[in-house]
């Protein structure tokens, strides 16, 4: 495609009616997509790799036939202790009421909330206080990204087209599972539009970072990260298609998990990309994340990708026998010195605990980001075709990304899925001699508003040139990734390392993170704007 007229004709053939501004957005989007298309078309095609479904086979082939149930794993040992600490000693009504008050103050500072669930939350708190035997998370407040359904509450996905959406008839599986253990959602949080738009969604505007109001909290689980970082709630639920849990976790000083694809059900979540999207928790520390993962994981009978897999909390006091690879190249070449120092710091602490640093490189890492987004935008275009008549009300960034997906030929999309399997094979080669891969979560500290530039060793770069260089590896392959805070940069903002494990290897990453956090205090630091 080389002209606006050709793009308009393509849209007409596909059944879209677009105004001239949208066609212009499409032309700009396709021009911006050329690097991704060039990367794809330069890849050699090997007949033995022709089946794109091999990508899901890599994930399912690593699932054990047996494993401890979610409830048993969560209610024994250290998980029970974590839950008791979260419940505290005050009444549920006092705990939830205080969290709602703090949320109001924080939203005034940071614009982090789309809807406060005050009446619903206080009713649930009163019910909690009437119980004689507390459930695991009785009366513990939590935050929910506003692409995840909560029964009786509209889900806007931060889009003007859903501003008057009817209330959800049931909660998403992940919300229902936490509520079944007594936890209470208190907010639907700010996000980028449909979790794919820009930092300035037209419905709400940008969510600011509690470490620096002149910076963005990160996307797309932006308001959830801000609320947890500022101490409003101890944890929240987000989604992740290219880094949307781990990036705001990194920029807000949190621990955030993108689980293995198919570990946690996505039922009740506004869909974006069935290949790359996952639901997961954000919290201050790895032990809380481990508890939440234990509760959230496993089949619900509705998300067909999800199957049972083992998860056991391991010994976080001794890492002897654990092998850690620290890839370089593309994953570290555009990376601020403070971020690299944080990764080295984490590696040193783990090595002191007995872990072994081993060689390991991912040759195709540089291709994962453009190809991953090619898949995301193409699948998003398929999902949003039904609303094409309302694109004039979408965030222009959303329209450009969907437009890029519309213009992706089927051959490019299938080749991208084939590359997914090839990248998985590269990870297999690394994991044959390493148990974890550790890289920077994101190359710089939080982006500055309004243009969201990031600074790497004193030089400014556009946000999208730097933000997801490592995180997309996990979305594209399906491997789990855990973002862990590793300190503060000279600008006073958090830096983070990303622990990537083999499929269904969350326990390994969480064990290493728990040891690191037992020996350091980075995860306990509070931002200047805390309530």
Coordinates of N, CA and C in Angstrom, one line a residue, residues 10 61 79 87 100 155 168 170 188-189 192 237 252 297 328 333 364 388 414 473:
X10 N -9.0 -0.5 0.4 CA -8.9 -1.8 1.2 C -9.9 -1.8 2.3
X61 N 2.9 -28.5 26.2 CA 3.7 -29.7 26.4 C 4.5 -29.6 27.6
X79 N 2.1 -19.0 52.6 CA 1.0 -18.3 52.0 C -0.1 -17.9 53.1
X87 N -4.7 -9.3 55.9 CA -5.9 -9.0 56.6 C -5.7 -8.1 57.8
X100 N -10.7 3.5 50.6 CA -11.5 4.4 49.8 C -11.2 5.9 50.0
X155 N -17.8 -1.6 32.6 CA -16.4 -1.7 32.2 C -16.2 -0.8 31.0
X168 N -21.7 -4.9 34.2 CA -21.4 -6.3 33.9 C -22.3 -7.2 34.7
X170 N -21.7 -10.3 35.4 CA -20.9 -11.2 36.3 C -19.5 -10.7 36.4
X188 N -12.3 0.6 39.8 CA -12.0 0.3 38.4 C -11.0 1.4 37.9
X189 N -9.8 0.9 37.5 CA -8.6 1.8 37.4 C -8.4 2.3 36.0
X192 N -4.9 2.7 29.4 CA -5.0 3.2 28.1 C -6.2 2.6 27.4
X237 N -5.2 -6.1 40.1 CA -5.2 -7.0 38.9 C -5.0 -6.2 37.6
X252 N 6.8 2.1 38.7 CA 6.2 2.5 40.0 C 6.8 1.7 41.2
X297 N -4.7 -19.0 39.4 CA -4.4 -19.9 38.4 C -5.4 -21.1 38.2
X328 N 22.9 -10.3 26.7 CA 23.2 -8.9 26.4 C 22.7 -8.5 25.1
X333 N 21.6 -3.0 25.1 CA 22.5 -2.0 24.4 C 21.8 -0.6 24.5
X364 N 17.4 -13.7 18.4 CA 16.3 -13.0 17.7 C 15.5 -12.0 18.6
X388 N -16.3 -0.4 13.8 CA -15.6 0.5 12.9 C -16.3 1.8 12.7
X414 N 0.7 -14.9 9.6 CA 1.0 -16.3 9.8 C 2.5 -16.5 9.9
X473 N 9.2 -10.4 24.8 CA 9.6 -11.8 24.7 C 8.7 -12.8 25.3

